[in-house]
Short mmCIF file of N, CA and C in Angstrom, two decimals:
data_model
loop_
_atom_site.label_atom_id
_atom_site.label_comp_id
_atom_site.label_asym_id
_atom_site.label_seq_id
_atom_site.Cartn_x
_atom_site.Cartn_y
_atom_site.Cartn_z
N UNK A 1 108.19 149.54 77.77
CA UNK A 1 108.04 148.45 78.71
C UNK A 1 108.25 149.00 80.11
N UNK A 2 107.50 148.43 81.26
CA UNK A 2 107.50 149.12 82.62
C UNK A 2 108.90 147.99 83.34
N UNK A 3 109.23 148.99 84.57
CA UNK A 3 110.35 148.84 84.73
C UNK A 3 110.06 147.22 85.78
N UNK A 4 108.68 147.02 86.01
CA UNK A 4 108.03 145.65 86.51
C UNK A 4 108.02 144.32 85.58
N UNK A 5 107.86 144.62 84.81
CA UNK A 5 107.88 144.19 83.22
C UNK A 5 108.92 143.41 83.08
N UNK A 6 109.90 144.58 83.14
CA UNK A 6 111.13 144.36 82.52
C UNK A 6 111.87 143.09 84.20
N UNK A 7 111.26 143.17 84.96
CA UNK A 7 112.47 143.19 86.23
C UNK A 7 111.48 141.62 86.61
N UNK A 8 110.58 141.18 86.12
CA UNK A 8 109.66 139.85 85.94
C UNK A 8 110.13 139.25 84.85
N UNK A 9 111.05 139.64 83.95
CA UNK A 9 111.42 138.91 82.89
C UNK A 9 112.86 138.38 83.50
N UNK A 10 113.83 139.06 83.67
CA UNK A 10 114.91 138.70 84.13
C UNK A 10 115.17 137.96 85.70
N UNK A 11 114.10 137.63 86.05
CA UNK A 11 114.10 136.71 87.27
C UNK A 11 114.11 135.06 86.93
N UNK A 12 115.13 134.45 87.83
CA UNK A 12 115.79 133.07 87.87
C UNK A 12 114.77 132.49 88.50
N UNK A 13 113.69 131.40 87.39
CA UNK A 13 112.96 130.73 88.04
C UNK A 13 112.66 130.12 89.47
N UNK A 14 112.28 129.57 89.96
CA UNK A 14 112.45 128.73 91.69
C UNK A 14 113.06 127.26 91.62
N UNK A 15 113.38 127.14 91.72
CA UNK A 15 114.05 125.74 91.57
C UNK A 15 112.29 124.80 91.89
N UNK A 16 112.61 124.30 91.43
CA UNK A 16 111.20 122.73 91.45
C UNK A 16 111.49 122.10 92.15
N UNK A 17 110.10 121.40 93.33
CA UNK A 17 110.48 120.67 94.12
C UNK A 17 110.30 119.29 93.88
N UNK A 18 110.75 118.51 94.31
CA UNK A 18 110.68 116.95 93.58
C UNK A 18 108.62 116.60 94.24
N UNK A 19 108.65 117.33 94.99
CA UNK A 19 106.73 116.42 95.76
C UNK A 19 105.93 117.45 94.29
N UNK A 20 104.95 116.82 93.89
CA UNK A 20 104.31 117.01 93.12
C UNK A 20 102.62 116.86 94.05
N UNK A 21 101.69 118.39 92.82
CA UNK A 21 100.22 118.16 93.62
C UNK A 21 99.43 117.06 92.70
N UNK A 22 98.26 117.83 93.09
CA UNK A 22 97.48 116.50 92.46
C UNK A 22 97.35 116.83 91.09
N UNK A 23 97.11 115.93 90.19
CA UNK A 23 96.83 115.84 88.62
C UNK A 23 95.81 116.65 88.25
N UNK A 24 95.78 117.22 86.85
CA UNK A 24 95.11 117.91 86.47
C UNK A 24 94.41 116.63 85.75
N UNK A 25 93.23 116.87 85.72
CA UNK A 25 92.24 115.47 85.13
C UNK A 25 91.31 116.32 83.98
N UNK A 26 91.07 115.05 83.32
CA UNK A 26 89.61 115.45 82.25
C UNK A 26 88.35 115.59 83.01
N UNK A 27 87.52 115.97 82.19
CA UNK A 27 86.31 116.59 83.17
C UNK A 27 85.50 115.38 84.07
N UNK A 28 85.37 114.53 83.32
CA UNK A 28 84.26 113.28 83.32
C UNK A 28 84.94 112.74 84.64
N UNK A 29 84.23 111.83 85.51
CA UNK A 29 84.52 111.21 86.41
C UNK A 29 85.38 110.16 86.01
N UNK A 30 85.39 109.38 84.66
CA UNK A 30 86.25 108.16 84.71
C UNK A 30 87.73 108.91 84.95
N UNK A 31 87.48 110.11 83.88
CA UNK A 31 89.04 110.58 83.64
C UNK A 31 89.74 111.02 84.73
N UNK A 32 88.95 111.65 85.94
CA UNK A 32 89.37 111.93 87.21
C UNK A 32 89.73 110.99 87.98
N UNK A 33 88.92 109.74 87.95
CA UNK A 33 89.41 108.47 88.71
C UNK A 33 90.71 108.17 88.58
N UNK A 34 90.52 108.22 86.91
CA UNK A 34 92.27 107.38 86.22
C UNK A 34 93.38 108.27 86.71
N UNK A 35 92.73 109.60 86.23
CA UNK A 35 94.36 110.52 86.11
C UNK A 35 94.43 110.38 87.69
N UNK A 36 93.85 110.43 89.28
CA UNK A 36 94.68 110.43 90.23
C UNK A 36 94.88 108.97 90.84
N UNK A 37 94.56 107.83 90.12
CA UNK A 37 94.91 106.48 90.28
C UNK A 37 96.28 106.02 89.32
N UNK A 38 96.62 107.04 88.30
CA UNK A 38 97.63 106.98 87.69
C UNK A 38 98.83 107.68 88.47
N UNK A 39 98.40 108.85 89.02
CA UNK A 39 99.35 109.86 89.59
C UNK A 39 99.84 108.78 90.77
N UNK A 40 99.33 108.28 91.64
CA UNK A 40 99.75 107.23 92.66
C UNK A 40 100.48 106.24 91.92
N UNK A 41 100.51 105.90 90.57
CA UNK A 41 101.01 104.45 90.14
C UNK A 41 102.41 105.20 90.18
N UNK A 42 102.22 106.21 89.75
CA UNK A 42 103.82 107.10 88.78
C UNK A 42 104.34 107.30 90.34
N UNK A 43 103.74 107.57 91.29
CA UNK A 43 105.05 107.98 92.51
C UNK A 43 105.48 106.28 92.82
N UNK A 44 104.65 105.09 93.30
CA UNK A 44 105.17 104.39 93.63
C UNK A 44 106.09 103.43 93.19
N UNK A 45 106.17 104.06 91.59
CA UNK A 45 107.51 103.68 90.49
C UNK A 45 108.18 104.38 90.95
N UNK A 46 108.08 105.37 91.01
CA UNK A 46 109.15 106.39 91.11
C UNK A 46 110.11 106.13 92.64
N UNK A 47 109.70 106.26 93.34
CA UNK A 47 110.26 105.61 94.76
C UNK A 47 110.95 104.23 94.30
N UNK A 48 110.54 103.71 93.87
CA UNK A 48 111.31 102.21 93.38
C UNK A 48 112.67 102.31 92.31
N UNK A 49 112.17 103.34 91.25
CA UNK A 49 113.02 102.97 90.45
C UNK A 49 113.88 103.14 90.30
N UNK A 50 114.95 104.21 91.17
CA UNK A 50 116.50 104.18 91.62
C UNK A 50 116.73 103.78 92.90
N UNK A 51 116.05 103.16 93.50
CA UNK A 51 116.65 103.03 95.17
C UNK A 51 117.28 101.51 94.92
N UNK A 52 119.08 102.14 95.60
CA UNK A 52 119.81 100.90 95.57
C UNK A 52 119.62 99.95 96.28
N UNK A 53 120.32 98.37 95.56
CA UNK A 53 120.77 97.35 96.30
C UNK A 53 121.28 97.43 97.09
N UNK A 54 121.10 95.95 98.21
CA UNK A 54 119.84 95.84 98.53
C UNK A 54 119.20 96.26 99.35
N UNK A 55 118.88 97.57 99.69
CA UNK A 55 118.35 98.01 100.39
C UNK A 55 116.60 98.09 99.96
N UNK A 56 116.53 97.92 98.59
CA UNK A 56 115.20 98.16 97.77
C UNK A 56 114.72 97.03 98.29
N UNK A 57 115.47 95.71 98.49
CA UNK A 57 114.43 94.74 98.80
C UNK A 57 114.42 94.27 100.41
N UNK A 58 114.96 95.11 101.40
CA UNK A 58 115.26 95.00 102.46
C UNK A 58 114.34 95.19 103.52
N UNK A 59 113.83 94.31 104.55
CA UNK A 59 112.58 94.87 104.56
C UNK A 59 112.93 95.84 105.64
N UNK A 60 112.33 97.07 105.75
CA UNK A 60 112.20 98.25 106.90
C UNK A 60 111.12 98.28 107.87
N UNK A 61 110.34 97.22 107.98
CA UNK A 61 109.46 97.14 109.38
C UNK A 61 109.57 95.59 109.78
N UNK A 62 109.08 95.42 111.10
CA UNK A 62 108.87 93.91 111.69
C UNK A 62 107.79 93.38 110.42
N UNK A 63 107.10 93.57 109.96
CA UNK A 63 106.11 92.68 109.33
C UNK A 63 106.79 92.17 107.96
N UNK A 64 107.98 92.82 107.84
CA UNK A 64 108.92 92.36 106.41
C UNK A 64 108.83 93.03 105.18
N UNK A 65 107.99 94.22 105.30
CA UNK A 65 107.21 95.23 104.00
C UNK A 65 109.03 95.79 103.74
N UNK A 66 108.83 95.69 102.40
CA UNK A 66 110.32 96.21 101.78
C UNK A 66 109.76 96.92 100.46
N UNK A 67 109.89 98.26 100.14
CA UNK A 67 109.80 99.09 98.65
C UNK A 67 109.74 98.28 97.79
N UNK A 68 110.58 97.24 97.12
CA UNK A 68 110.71 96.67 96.41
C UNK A 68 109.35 95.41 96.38
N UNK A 69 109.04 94.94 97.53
CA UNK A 69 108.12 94.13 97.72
C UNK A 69 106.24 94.55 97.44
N UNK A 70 106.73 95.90 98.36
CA UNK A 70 105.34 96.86 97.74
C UNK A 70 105.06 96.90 96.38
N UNK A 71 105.87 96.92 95.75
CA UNK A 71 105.65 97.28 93.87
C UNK A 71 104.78 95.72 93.44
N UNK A 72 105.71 94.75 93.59
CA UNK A 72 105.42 93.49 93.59
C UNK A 72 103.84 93.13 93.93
N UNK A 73 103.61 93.69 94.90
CA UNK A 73 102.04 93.01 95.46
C UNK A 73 101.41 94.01 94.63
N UNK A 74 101.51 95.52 94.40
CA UNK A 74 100.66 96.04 93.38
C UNK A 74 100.16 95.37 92.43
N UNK A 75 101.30 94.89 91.87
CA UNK A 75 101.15 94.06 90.02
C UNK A 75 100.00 93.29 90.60
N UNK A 76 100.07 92.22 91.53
CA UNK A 76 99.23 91.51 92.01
C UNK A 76 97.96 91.89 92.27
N UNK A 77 97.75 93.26 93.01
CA UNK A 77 96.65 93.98 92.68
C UNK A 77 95.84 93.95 91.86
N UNK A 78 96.63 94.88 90.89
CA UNK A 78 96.21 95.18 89.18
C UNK A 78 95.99 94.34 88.37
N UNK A 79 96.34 93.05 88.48
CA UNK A 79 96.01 91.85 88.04
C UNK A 79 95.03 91.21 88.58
N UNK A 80 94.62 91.52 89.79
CA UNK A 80 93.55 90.60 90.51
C UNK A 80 92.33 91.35 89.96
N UNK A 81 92.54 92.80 90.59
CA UNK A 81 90.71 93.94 89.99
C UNK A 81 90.94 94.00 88.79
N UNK A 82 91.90 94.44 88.00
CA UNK A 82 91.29 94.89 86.76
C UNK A 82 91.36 94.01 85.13
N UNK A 83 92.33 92.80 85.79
CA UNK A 83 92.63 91.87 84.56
C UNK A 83 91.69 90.45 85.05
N UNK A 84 91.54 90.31 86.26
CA UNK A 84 90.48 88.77 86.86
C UNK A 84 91.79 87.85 86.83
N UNK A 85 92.96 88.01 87.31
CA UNK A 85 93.66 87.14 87.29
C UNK A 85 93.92 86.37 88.71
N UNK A 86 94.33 85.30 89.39
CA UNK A 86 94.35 84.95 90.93
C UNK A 86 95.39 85.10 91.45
N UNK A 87 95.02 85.49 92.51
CA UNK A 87 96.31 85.82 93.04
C UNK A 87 96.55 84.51 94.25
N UNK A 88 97.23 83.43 94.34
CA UNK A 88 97.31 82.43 94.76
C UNK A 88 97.60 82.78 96.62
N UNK A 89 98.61 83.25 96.81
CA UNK A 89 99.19 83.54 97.96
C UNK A 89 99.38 85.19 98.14
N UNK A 90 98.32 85.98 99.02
CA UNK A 90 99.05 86.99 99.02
C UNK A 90 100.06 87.69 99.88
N UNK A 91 100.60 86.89 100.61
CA UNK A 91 102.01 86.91 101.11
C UNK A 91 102.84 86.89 100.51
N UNK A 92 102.61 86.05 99.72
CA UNK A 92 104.33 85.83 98.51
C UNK A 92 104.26 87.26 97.75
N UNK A 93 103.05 87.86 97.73
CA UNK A 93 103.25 88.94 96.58
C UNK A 93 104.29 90.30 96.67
N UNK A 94 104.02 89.87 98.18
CA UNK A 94 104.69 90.85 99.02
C UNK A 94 106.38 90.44 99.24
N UNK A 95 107.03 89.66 98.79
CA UNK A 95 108.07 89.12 98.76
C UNK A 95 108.55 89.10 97.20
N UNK A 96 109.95 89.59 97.13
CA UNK A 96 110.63 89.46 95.84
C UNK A 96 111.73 88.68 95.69
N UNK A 97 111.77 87.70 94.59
CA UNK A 97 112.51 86.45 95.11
C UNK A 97 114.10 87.09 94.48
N UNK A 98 114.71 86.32 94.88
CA UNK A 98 116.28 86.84 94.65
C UNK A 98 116.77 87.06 92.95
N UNK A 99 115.89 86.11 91.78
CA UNK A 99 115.93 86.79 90.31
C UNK A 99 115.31 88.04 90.11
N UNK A 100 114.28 88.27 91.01
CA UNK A 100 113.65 89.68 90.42
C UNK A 100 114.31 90.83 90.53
N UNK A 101 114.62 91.72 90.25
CA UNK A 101 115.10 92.89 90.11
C UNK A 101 114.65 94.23 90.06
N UNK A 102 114.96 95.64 90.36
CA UNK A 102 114.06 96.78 90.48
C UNK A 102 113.53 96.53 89.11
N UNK A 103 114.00 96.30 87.97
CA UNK A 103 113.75 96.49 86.47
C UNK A 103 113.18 95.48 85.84
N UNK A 104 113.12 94.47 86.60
CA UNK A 104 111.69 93.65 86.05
C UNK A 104 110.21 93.65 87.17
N UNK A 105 110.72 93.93 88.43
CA UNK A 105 109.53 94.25 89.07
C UNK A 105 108.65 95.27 88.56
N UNK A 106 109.72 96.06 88.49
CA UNK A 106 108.60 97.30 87.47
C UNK A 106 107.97 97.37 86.29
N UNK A 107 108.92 97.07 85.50
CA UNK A 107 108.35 96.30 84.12
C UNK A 107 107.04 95.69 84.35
N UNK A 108 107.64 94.29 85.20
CA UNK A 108 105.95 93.51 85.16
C UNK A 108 104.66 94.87 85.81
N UNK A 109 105.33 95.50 86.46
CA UNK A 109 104.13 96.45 87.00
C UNK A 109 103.11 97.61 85.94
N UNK A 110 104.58 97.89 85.06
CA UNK A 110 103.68 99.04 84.41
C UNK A 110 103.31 98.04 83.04
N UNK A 111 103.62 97.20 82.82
CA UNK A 111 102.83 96.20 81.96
C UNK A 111 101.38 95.82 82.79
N UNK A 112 101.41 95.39 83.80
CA UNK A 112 100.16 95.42 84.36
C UNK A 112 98.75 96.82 84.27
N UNK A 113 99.85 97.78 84.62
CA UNK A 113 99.02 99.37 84.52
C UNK A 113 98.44 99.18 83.00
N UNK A 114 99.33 99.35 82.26
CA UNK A 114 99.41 99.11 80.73
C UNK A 114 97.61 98.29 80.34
N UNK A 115 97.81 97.56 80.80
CA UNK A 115 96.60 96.07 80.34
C UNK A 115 95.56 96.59 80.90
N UNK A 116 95.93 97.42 82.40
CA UNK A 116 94.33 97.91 83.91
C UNK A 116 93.95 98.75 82.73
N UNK A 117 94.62 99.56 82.15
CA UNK A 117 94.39 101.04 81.63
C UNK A 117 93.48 101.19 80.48
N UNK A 118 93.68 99.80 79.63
CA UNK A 118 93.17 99.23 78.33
C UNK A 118 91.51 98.69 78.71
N UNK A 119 91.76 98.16 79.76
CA UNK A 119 90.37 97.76 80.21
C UNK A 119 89.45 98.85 80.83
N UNK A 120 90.15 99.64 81.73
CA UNK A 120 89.17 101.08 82.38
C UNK A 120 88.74 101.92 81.25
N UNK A 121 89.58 102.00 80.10
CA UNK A 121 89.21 102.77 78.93
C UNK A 121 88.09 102.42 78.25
N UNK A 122 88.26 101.04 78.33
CA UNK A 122 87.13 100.48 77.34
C UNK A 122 85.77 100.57 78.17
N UNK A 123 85.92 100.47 79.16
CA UNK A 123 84.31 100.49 80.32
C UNK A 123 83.66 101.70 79.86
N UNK A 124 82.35 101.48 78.84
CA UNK A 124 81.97 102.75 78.82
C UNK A 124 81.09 103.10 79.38
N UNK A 125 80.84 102.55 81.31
CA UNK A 125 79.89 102.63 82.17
C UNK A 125 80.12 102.43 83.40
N UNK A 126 80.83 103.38 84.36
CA UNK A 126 81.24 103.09 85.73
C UNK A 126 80.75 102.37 86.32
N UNK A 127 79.61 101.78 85.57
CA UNK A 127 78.20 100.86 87.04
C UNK A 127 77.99 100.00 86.20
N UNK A 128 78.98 99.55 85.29
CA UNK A 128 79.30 98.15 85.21
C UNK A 128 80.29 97.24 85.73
N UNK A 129 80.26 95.77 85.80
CA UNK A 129 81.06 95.47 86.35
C UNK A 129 82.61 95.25 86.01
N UNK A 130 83.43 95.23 86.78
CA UNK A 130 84.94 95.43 86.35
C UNK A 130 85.24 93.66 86.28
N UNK A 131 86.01 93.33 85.45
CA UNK A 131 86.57 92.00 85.19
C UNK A 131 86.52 91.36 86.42
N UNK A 132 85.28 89.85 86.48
CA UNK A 132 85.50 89.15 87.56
C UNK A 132 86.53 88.63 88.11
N UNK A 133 86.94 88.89 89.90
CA UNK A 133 88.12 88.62 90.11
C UNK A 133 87.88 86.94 90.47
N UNK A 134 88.67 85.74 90.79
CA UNK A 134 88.46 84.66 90.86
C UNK A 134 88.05 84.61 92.21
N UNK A 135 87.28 83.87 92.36
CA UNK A 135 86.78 83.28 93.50
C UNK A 135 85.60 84.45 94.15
N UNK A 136 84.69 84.97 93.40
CA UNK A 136 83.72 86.21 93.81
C UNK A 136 82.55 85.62 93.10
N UNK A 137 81.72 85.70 94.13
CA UNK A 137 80.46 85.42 93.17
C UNK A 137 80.00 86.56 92.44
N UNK A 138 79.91 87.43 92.87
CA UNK A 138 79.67 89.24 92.03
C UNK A 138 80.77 89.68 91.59
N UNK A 139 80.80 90.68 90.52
CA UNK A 139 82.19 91.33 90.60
C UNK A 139 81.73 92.50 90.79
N UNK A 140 82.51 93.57 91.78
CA UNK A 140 82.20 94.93 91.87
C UNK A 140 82.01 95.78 90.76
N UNK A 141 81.30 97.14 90.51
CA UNK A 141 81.48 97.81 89.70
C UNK A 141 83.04 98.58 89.26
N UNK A 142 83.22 98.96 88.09
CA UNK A 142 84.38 99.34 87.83
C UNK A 142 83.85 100.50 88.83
N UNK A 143 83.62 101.52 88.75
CA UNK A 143 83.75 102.77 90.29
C UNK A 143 84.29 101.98 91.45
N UNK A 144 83.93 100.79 91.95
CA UNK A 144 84.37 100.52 93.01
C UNK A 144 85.81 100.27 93.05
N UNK A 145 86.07 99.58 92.02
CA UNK A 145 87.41 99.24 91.44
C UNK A 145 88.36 100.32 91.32
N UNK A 146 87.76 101.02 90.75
CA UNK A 146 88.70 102.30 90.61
C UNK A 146 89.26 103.22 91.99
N UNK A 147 88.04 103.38 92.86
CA UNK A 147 88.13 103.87 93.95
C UNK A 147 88.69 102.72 94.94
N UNK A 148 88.66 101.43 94.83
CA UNK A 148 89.57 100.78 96.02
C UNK A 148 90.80 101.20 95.73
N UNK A 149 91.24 101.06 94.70
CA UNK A 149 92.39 101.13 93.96
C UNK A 149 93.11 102.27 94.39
N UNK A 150 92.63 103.45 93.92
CA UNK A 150 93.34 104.90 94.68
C UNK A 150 93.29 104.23 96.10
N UNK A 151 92.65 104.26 96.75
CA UNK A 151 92.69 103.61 98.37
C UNK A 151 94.20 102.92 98.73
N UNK A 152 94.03 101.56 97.82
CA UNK A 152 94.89 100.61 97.75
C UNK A 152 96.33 101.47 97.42
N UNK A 153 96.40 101.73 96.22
CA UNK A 153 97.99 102.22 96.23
C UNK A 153 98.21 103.37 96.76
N UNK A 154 97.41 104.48 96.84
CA UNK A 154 97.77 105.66 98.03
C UNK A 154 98.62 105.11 99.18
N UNK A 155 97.90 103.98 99.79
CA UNK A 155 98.23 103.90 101.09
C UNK A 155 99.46 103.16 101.01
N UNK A 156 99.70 102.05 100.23
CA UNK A 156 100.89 101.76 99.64
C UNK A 156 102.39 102.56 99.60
N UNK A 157 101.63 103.85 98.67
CA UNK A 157 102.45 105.34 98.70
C UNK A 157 103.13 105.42 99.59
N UNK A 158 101.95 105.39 100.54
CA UNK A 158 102.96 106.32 101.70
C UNK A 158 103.52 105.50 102.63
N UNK A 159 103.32 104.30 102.54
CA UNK A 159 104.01 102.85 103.34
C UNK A 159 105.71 103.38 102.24
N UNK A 160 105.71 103.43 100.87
CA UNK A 160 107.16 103.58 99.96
C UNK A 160 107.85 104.97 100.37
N UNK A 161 106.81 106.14 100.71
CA UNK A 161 107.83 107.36 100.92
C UNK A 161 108.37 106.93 102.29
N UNK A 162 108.11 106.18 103.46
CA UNK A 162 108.72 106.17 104.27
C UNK A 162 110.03 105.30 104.21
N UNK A 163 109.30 103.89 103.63
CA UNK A 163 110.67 102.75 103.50
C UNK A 163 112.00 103.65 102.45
N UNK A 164 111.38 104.67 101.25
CA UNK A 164 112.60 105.03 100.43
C UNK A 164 113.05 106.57 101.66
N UNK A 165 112.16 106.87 102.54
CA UNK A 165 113.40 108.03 103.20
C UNK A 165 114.44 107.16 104.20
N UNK A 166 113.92 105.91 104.90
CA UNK A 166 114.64 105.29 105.63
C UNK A 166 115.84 104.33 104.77
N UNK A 167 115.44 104.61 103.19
CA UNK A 167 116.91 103.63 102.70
C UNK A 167 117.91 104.75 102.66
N UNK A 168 117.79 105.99 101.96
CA UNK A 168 118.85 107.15 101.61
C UNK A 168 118.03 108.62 101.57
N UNK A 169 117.21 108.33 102.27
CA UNK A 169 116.71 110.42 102.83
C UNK A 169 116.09 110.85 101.47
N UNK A 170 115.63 109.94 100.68
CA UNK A 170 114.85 110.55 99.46
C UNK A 170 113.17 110.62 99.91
N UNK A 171 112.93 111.94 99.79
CA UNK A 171 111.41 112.71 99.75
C UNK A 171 111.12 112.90 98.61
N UNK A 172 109.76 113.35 98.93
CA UNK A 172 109.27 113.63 97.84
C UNK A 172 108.31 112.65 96.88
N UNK A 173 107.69 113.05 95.57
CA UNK A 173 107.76 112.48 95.32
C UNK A 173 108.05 111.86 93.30
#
């Protein structure tokens, strides 16, 4: 064995950084859509799902946007494009009422992902249409759906990495 060999084996990994790149995806376009529309669902849980009371539901800008509230209007999202459900008020979505909790906001959220995920799977045609949302006379194609969507919670994202560095200095993601 060379003395390179040997001196690459006994080296102390790098420590891992908590920010993660982008997803490794299946070849096909749906699978690429999902896996980096999934990778966005998993950080903006992730930002949510230890940040303490109450600072999680506190809001950190003049317009009242609070981490905890962001998760909330997602579900609402994911329920509006990909299940056709209405979303009555979307102000309130953005508000978490004093029963909800990090652990049922999320819940209801990745139950939502859960149901989007069941339905994008089953589409076996991007340029069909995605579950009519209420009140649309057309419904967009699932591609469109898919791609607002990364849009939609990306930007979300990065509205949560700021509100969770301004609750306790957590990066990353």
């Amino acid at each position: 064995m060379s003395t390179a060999t040997s001196r690459d084996r006994t080296r102390h990994p790098r420590p891992r950084s908590k920010d993660t790149g982008p997803p490794r995806t299946g070849a096909d376009e749906k699978a690429t859509l999902l896996g980096f529309l999934n990778h966005l669902r998993d950080a903006i849980a992730n930002k949510a799902a230890d940040a303490p009371e109450p600072q999680v539901r506190t809001p950190g800008t003049p317009s009242g946007t609070s981490l905890l509230g962001l998760v909330k209007h997602l579900t609402s999202v994911e329920r509006f494009y990909f299940l056709g459900e209405a979303a009555d008020d979307w102000a309130a979505t953005m508000r978490p009422t004093p029963e909800e909790t990090v652990g049922s906001v999320l819940a209801d959220y990745r139950e939502a992902v859960d149901r989007a995920n069941q339905i994008i799977e089953a589409c076996p045609d991007l340029t069909l249409p995605a579950p009519r949302p209420p009140r649309r006379k057309a419904s967009p194609s699932m591609r469109w759906v898919l791609v607002h969507m990364i849009e939609e919670t990306g930007r979300h994202a990065g509205h949560a990495d700021i509100l969770r560095e301004q609750i306790d200095g957590s990066t990353g993601r």
